[in-house]
mmCIF file with all atom_site columns, C-alpha atoms in Angstrom:
data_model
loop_
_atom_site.group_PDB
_atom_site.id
_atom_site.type_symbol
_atom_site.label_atom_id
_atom_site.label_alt_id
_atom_site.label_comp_id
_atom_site.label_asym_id
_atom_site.label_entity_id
_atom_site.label_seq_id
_atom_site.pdbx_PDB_ins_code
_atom_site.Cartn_x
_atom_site.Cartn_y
_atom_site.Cartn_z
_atom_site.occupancy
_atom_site.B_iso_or_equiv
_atom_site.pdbx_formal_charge
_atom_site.auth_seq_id
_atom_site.auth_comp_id
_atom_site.auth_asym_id
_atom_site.auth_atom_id
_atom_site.pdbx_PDB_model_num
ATOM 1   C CA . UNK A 1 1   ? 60.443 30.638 52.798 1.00 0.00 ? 1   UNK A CA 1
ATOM 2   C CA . UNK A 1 2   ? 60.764 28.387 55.519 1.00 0.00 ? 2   UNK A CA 1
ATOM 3   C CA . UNK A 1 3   ? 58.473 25.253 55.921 1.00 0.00 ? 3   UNK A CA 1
ATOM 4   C CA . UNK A 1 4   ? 55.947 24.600 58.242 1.00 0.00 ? 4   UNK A CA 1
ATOM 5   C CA . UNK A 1 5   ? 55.958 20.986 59.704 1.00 0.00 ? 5   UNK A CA 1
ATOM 6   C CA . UNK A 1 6   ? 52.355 19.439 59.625 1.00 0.00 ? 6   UNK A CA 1
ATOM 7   C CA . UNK A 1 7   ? 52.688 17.633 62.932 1.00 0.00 ? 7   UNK A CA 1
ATOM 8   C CA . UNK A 1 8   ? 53.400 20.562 65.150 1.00 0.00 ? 8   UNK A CA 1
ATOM 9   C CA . UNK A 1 9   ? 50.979 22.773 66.576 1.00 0.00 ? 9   UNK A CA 1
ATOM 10  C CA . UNK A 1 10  ? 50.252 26.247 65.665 1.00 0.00 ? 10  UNK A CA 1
ATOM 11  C CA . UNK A 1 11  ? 52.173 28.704 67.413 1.00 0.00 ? 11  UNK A CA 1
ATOM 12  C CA . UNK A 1 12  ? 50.041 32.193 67.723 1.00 0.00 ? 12  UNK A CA 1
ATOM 13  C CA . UNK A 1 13  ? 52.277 35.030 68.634 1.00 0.00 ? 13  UNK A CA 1
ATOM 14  C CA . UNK A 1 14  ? 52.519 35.462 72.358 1.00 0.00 ? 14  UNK A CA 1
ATOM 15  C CA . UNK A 1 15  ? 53.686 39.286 73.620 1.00 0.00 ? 15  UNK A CA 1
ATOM 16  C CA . UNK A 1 16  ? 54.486 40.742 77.383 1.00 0.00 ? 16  UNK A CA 1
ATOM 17  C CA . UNK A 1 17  ? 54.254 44.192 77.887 1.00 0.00 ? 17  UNK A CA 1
ATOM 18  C CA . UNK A 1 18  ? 56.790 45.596 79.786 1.00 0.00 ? 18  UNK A CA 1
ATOM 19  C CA . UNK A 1 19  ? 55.500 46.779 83.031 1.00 0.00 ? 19  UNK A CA 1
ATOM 20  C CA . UNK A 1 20  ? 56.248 50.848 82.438 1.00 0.00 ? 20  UNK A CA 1
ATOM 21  C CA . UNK A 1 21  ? 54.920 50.765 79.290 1.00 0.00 ? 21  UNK A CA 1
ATOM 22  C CA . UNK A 1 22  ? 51.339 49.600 80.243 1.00 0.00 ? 22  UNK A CA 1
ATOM 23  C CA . UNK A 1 23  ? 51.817 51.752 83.444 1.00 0.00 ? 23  UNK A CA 1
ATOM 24  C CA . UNK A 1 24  ? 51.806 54.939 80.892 1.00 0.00 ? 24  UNK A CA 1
ATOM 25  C CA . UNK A 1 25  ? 49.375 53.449 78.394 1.00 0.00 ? 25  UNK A CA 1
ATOM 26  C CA . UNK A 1 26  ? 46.893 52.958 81.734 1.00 0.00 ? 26  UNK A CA 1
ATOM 27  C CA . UNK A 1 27  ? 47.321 56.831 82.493 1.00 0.00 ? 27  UNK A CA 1
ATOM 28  C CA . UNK A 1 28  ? 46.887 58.009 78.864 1.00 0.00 ? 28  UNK A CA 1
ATOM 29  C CA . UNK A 1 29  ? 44.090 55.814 78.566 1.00 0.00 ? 29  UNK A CA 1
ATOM 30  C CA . UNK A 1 30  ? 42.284 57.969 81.513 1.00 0.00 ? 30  UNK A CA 1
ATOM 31  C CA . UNK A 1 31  ? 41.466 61.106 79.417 1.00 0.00 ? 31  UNK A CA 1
ATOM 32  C CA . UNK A 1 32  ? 38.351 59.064 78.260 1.00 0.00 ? 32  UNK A CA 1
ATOM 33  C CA . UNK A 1 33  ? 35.330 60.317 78.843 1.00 0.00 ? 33  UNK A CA 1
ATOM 34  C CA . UNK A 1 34  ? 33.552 57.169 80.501 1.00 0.00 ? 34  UNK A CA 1
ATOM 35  C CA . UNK A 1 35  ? 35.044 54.002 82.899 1.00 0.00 ? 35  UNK A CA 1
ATOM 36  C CA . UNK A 1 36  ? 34.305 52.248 79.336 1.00 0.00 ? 36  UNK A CA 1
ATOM 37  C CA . UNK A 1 37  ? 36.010 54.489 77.090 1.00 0.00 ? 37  UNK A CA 1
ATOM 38  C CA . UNK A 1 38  ? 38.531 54.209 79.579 1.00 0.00 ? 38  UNK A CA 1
ATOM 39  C CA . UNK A 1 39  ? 39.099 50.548 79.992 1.00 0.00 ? 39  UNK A CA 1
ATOM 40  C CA . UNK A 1 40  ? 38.555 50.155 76.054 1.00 0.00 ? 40  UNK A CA 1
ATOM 41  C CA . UNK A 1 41  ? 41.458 52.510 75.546 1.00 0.00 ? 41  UNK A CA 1
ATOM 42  C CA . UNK A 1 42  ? 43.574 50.728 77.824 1.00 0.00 ? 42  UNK A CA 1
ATOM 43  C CA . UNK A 1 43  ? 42.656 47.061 76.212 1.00 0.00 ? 43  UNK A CA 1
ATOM 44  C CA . UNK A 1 44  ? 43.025 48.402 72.886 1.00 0.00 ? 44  UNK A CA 1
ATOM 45  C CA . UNK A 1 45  ? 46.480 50.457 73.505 1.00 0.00 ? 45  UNK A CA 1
ATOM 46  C CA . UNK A 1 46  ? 48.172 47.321 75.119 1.00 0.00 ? 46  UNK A CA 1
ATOM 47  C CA . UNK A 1 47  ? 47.379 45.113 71.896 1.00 0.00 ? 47  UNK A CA 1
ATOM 48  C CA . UNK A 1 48  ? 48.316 48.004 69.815 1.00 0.00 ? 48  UNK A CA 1
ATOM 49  C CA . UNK A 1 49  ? 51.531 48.322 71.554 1.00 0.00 ? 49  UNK A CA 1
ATOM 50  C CA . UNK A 1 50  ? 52.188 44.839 70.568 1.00 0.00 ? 50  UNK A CA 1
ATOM 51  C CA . UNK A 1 51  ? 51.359 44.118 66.936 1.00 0.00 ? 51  UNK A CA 1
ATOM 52  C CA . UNK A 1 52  ? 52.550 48.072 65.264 1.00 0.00 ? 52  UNK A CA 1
ATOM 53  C CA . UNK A 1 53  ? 56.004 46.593 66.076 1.00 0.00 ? 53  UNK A CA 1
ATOM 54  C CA . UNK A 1 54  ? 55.435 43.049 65.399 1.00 0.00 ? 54  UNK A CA 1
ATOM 55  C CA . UNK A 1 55  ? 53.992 43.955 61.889 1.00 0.00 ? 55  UNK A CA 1
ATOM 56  C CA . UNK A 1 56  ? 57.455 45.802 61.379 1.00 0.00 ? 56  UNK A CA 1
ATOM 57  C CA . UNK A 1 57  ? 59.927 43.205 62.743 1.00 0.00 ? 57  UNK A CA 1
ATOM 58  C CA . UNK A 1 58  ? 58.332 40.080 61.525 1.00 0.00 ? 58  UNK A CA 1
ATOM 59  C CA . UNK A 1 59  ? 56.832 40.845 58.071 1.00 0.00 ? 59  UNK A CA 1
ATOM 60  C CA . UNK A 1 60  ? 58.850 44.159 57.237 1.00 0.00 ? 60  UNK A CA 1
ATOM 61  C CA . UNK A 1 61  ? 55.550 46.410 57.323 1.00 0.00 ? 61  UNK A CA 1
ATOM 62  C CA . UNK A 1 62  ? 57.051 49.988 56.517 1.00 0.00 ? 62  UNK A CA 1
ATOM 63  C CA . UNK A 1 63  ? 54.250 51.809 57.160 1.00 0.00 ? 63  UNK A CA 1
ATOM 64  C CA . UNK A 1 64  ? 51.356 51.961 59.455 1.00 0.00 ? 64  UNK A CA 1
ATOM 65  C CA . UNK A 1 65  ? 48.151 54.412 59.380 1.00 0.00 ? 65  UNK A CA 1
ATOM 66  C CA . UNK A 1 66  ? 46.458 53.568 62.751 1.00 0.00 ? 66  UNK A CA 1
ATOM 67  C CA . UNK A 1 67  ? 42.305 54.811 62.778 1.00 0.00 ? 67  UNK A CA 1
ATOM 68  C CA . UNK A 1 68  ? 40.665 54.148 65.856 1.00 0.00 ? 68  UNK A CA 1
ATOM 69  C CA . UNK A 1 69  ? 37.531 55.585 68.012 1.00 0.00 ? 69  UNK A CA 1
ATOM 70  C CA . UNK A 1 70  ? 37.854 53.851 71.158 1.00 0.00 ? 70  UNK A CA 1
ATOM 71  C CA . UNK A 1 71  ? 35.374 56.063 72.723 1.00 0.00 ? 71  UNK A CA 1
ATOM 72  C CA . UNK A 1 72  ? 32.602 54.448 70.842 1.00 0.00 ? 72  UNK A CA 1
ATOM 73  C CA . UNK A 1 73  ? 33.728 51.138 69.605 1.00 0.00 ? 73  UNK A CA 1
ATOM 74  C CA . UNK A 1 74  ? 36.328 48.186 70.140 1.00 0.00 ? 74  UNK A CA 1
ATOM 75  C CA . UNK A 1 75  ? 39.267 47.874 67.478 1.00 0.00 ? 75  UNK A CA 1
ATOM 76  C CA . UNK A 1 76  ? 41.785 49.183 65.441 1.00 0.00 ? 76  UNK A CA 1
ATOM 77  C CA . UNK A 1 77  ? 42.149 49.916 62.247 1.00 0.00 ? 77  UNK A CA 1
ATOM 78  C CA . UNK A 1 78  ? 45.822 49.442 60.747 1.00 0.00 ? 78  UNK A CA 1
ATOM 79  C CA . UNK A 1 79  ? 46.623 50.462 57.151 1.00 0.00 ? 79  UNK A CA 1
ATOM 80  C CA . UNK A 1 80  ? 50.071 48.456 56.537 1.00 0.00 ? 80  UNK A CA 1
ATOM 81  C CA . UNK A 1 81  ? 52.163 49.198 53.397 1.00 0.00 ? 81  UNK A CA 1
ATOM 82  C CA . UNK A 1 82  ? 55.455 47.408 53.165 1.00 0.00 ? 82  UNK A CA 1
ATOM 83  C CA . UNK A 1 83  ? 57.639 47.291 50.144 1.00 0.00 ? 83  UNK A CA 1
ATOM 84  C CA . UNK A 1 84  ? 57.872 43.591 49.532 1.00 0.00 ? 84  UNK A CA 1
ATOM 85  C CA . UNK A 1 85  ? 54.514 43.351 47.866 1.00 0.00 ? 85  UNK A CA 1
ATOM 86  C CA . UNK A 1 86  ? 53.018 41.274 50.175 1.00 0.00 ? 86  UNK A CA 1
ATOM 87  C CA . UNK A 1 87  ? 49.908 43.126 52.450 1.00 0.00 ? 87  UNK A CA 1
ATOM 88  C CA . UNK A 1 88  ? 50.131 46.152 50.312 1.00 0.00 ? 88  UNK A CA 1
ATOM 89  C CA . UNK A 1 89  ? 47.868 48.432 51.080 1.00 0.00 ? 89  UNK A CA 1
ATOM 90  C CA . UNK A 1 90  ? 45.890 46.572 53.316 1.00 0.00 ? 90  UNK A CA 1
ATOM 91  C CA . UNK A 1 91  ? 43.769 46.998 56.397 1.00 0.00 ? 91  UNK A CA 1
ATOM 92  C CA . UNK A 1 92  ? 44.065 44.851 59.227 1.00 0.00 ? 92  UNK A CA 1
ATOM 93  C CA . UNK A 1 93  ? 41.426 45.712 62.167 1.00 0.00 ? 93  UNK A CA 1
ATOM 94  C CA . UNK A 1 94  ? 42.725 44.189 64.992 1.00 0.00 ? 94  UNK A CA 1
ATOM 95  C CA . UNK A 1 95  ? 39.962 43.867 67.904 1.00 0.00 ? 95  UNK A CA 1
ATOM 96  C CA . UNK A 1 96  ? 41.027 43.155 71.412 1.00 0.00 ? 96  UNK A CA 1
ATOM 97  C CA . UNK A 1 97  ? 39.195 41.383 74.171 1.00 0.00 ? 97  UNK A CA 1
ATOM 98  C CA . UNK A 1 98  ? 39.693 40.537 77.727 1.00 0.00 ? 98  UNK A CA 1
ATOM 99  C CA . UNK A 1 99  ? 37.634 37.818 77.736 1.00 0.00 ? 99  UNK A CA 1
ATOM 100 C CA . UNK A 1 100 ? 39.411 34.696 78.840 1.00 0.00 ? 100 UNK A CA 1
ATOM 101 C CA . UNK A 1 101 ? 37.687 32.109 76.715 1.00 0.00 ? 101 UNK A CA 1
ATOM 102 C CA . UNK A 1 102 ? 38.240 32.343 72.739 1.00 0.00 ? 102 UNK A CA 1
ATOM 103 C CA . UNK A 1 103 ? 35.114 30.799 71.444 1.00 0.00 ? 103 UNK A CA 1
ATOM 104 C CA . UNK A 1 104 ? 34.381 34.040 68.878 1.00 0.00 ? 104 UNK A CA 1
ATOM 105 C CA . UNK A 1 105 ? 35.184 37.049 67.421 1.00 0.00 ? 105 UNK A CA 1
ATOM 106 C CA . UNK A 1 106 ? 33.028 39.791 68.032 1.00 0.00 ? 106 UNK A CA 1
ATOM 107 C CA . UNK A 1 107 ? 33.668 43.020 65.495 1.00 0.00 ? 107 UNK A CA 1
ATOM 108 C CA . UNK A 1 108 ? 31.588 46.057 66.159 1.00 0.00 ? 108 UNK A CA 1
ATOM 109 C CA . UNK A 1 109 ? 29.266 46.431 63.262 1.00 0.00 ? 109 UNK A CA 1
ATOM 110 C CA . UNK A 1 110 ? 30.900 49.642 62.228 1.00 0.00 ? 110 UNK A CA 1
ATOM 111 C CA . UNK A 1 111 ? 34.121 47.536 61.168 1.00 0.00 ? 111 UNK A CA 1
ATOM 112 C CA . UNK A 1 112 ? 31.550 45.894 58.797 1.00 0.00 ? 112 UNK A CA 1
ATOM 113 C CA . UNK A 1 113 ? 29.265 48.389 57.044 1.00 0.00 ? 113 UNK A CA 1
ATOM 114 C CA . UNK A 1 114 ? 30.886 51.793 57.721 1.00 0.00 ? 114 UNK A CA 1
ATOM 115 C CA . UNK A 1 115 ? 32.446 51.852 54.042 1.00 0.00 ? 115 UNK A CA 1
ATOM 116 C CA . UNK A 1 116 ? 35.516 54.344 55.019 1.00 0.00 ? 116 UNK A CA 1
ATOM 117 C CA . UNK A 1 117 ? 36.360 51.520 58.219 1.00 0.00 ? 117 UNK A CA 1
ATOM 118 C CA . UNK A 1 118 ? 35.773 48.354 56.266 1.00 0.00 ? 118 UNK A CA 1
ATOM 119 C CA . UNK A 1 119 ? 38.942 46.028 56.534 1.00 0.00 ? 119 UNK A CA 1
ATOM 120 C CA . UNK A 1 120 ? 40.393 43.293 54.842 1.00 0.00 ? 120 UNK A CA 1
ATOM 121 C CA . UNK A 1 121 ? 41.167 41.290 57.596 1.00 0.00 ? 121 UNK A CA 1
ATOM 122 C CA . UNK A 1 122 ? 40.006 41.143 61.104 1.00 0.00 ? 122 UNK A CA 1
ATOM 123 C CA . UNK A 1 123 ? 42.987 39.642 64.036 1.00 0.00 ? 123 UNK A CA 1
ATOM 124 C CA . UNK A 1 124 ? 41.497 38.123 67.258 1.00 0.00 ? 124 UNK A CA 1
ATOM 125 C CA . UNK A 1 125 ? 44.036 39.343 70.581 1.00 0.00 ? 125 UNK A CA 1
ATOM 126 C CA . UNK A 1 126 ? 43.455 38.051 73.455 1.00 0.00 ? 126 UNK A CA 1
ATOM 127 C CA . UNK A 1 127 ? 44.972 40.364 76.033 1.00 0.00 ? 127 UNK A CA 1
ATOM 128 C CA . UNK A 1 128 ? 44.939 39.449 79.698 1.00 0.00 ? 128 UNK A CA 1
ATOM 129 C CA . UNK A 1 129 ? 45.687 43.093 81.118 1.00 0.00 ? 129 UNK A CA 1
ATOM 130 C CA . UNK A 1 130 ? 46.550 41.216 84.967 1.00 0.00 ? 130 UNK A CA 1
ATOM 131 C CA . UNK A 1 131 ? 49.549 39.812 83.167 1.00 0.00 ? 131 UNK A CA 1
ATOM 132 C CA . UNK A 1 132 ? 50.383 42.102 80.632 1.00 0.00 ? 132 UNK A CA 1
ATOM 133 C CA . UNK A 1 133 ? 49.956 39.488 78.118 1.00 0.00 ? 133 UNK A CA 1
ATOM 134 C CA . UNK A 1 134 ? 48.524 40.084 74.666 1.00 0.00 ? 134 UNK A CA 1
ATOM 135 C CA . UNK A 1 135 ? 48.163 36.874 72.227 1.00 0.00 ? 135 UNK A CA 1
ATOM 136 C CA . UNK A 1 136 ? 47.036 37.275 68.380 1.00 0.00 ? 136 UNK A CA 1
ATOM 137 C CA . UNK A 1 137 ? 45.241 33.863 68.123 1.00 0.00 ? 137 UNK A CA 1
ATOM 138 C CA . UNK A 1 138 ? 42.861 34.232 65.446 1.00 0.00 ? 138 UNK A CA 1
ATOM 139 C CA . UNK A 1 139 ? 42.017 35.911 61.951 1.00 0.00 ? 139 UNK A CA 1
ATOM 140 C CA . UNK A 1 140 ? 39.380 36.211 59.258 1.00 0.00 ? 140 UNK A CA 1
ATOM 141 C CA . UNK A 1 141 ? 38.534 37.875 56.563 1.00 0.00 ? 141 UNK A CA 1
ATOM 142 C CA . UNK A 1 142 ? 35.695 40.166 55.314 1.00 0.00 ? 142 UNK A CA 1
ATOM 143 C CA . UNK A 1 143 ? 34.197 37.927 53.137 1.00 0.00 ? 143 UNK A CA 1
ATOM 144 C CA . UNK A 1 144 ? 34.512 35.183 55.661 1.00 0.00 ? 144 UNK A CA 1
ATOM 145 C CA . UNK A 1 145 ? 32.904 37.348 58.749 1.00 0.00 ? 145 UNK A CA 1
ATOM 146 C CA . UNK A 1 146 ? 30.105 38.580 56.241 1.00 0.00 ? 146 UNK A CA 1
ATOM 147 C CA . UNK A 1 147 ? 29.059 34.599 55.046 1.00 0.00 ? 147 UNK A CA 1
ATOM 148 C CA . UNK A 1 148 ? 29.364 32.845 58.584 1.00 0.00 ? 148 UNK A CA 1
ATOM 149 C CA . UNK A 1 149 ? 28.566 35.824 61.328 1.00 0.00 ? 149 UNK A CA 1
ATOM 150 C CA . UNK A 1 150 ? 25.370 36.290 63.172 1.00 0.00 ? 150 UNK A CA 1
ATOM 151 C CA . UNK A 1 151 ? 24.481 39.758 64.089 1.00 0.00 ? 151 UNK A CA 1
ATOM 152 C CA . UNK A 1 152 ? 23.794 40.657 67.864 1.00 0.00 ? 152 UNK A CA 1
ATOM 153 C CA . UNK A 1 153 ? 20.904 43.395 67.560 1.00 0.00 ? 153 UNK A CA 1
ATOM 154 C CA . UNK A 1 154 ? 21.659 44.249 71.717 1.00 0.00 ? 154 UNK A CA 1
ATOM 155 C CA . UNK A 1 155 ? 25.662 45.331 71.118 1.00 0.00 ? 155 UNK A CA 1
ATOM 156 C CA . UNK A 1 156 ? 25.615 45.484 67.295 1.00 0.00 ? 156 UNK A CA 1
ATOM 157 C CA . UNK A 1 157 ? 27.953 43.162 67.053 1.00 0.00 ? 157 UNK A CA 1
ATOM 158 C CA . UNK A 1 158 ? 28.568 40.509 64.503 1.00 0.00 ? 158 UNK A CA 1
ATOM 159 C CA . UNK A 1 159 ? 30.050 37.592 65.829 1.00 0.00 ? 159 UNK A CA 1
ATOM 160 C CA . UNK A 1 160 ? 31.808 34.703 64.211 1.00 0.00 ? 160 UNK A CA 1
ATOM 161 C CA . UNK A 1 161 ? 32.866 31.213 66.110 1.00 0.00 ? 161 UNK A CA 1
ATOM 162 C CA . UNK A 1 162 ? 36.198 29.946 66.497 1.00 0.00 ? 162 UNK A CA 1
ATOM 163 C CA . UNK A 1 163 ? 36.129 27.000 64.737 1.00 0.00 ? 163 UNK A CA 1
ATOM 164 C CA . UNK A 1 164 ? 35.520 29.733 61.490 1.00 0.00 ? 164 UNK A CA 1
ATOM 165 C CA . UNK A 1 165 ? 38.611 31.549 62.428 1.00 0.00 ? 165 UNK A CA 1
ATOM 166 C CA . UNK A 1 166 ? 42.212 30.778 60.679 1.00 0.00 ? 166 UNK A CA 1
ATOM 167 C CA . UNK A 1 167 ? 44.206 30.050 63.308 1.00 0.00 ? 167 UNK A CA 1
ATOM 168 C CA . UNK A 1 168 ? 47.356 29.915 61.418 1.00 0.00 ? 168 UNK A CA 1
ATOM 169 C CA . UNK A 1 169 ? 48.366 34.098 61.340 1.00 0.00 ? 169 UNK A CA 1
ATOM 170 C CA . UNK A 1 170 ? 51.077 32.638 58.614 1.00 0.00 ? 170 UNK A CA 1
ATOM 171 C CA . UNK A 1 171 ? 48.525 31.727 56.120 1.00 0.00 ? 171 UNK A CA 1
ATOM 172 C CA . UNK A 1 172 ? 46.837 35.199 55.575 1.00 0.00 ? 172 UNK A CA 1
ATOM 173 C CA . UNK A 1 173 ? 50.513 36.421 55.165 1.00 0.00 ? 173 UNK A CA 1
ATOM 174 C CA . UNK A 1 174 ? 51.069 33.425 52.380 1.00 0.00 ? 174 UNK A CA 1
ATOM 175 C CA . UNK A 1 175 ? 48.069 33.713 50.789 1.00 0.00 ? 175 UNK A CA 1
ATOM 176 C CA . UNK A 1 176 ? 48.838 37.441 50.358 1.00 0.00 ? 176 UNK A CA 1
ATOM 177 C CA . UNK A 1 177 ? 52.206 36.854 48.746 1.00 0.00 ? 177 UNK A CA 1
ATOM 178 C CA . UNK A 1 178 ? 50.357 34.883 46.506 1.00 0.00 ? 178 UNK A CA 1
ATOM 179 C CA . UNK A 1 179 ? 47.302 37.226 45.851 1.00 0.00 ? 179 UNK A CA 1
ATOM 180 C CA . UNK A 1 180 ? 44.586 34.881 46.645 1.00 0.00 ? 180 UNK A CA 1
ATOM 181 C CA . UNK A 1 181 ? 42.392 37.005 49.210 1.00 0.00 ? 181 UNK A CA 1
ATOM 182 C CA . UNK A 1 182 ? 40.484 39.892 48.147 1.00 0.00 ? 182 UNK A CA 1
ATOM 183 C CA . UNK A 1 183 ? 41.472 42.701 46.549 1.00 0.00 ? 183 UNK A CA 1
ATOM 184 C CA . UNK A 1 184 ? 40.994 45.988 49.378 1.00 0.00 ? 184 UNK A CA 1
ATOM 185 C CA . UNK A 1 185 ? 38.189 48.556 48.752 1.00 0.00 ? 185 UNK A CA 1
ATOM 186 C CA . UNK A 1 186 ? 39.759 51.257 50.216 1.00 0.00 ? 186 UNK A CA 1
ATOM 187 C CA . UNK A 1 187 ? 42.154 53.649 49.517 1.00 0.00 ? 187 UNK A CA 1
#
C-alpha cells in the first residue's frame, strides 16, 4: 500500500470526457420526458461515464449494478462487488451537480429513507458539462449525512456542508479494507 505524504494536498480525481462520448450521452439523454429530466440525465450520465470505469481501473471493482431514476431524482446508485474484499457489496450513490461552488452535498431524500435505495456512501462530482469535466471531490457516509444534515422541506433535500465531507476518496477505500464503516443493509 503506498503512503500518503502529510504535507501534500489532496488530490480528488479529475476526469475529461471525450467530446463524442458526451455528444451521444447528450442525445440519449433527450428521451426524457421534461427539459429537467433531460438535463438531469445528461449531468448524471457524464459522471457516470466517469467513475463505472474508474471504480474498475483504480480499485479493481468487478462488478457494478447501476439503479437510477433520473426522471424524478438526482443520483446514482452503484452496487460494487470486487473480489479483493475491500467495498464488497457496497453501495456507493454518487450525486452529480453543476453547481460551480462546493460548499454541500445535497442527496435527494429518497437516497435517505427509501429502504431498497439507501447507500453506504454518498460521492460529491462536480461536473462542469461546458468543459466536459467531472471531479469526485467529496464523500460521506450514511451515518454521517443522517447526524450532521439539515433537511430542505422545499426540494426534499438533505444537505450536508463541506467542511463535514471526507475529502480524502482514499480513506473510505482504507477504512473499508479495514472494516471500520458500517456494515450495508442491503442486499
Amino acid at each position: 500500500m503506498a503512503k500518503i505524504a502529510m504535507e501534500s494536498p489532496i488530490q480528488q480525481p479529475e476526469f475529461q470526457v471525450p467530446d463524442r462520448e458526451a455528444d451521444d450521452l447528450w442525445q440519449s439523454s433527450q428521451s426524457f420526458g421534461s427539459p429537467w429530466s433531460r438535463w438531469n440525465a445528461y449531468l448524471n450520465s457524464l459522471s457516470l461515464s466517469i467513475v463505472l470505469p474508474w471504480l474498475k481501473a483504480e480499485y479493481g471493482v468487478n462488478s457494478v449494478t447501476v439503479f437510477q431514476d433520473w426522471e424524478h431524482m438526482t443520483g446514482s446508485a452503484i452496487k460494487v462487488v470486487n473480489s479483493s474484499g475491500t467495498l464488497q457489496q457496497k453501495w456507493l450513490i454518487l450525486i452529480p451537480s453543476a453547481a460551480i461552488d462546493r460548499d454541500e452535498l445535497r442527496v435527494p431524500e429518497r437516497w435517505i429513507k427509501t429502504p431498497n435505495q439507501i447507500g453506504d456512501y454518498y460521492l460529491a462530482a462536480s461536473v462542469n458539462p461546458d468543459e466536459l469535466n467531472v471531479c469526485l471531490w467529496a464523500y460521506t457516509t450514511r451515518m454521517e449525512l443522517e447526524q450532521k444534515s439539515v433537511f430542505d422541506e422545499c426540494d426534499r433535500a438533505y444537505s450536508i456542508a463541506a467542511e463535514d465531507l471526507f475529502q480524502d476518496l482514499h480513506v473510505l477505500w482504507v477504512s473499508e479494507q479495514f472494516r471500520l464503516q458500517e456494515r450495508s443493509r442491503l442486499i
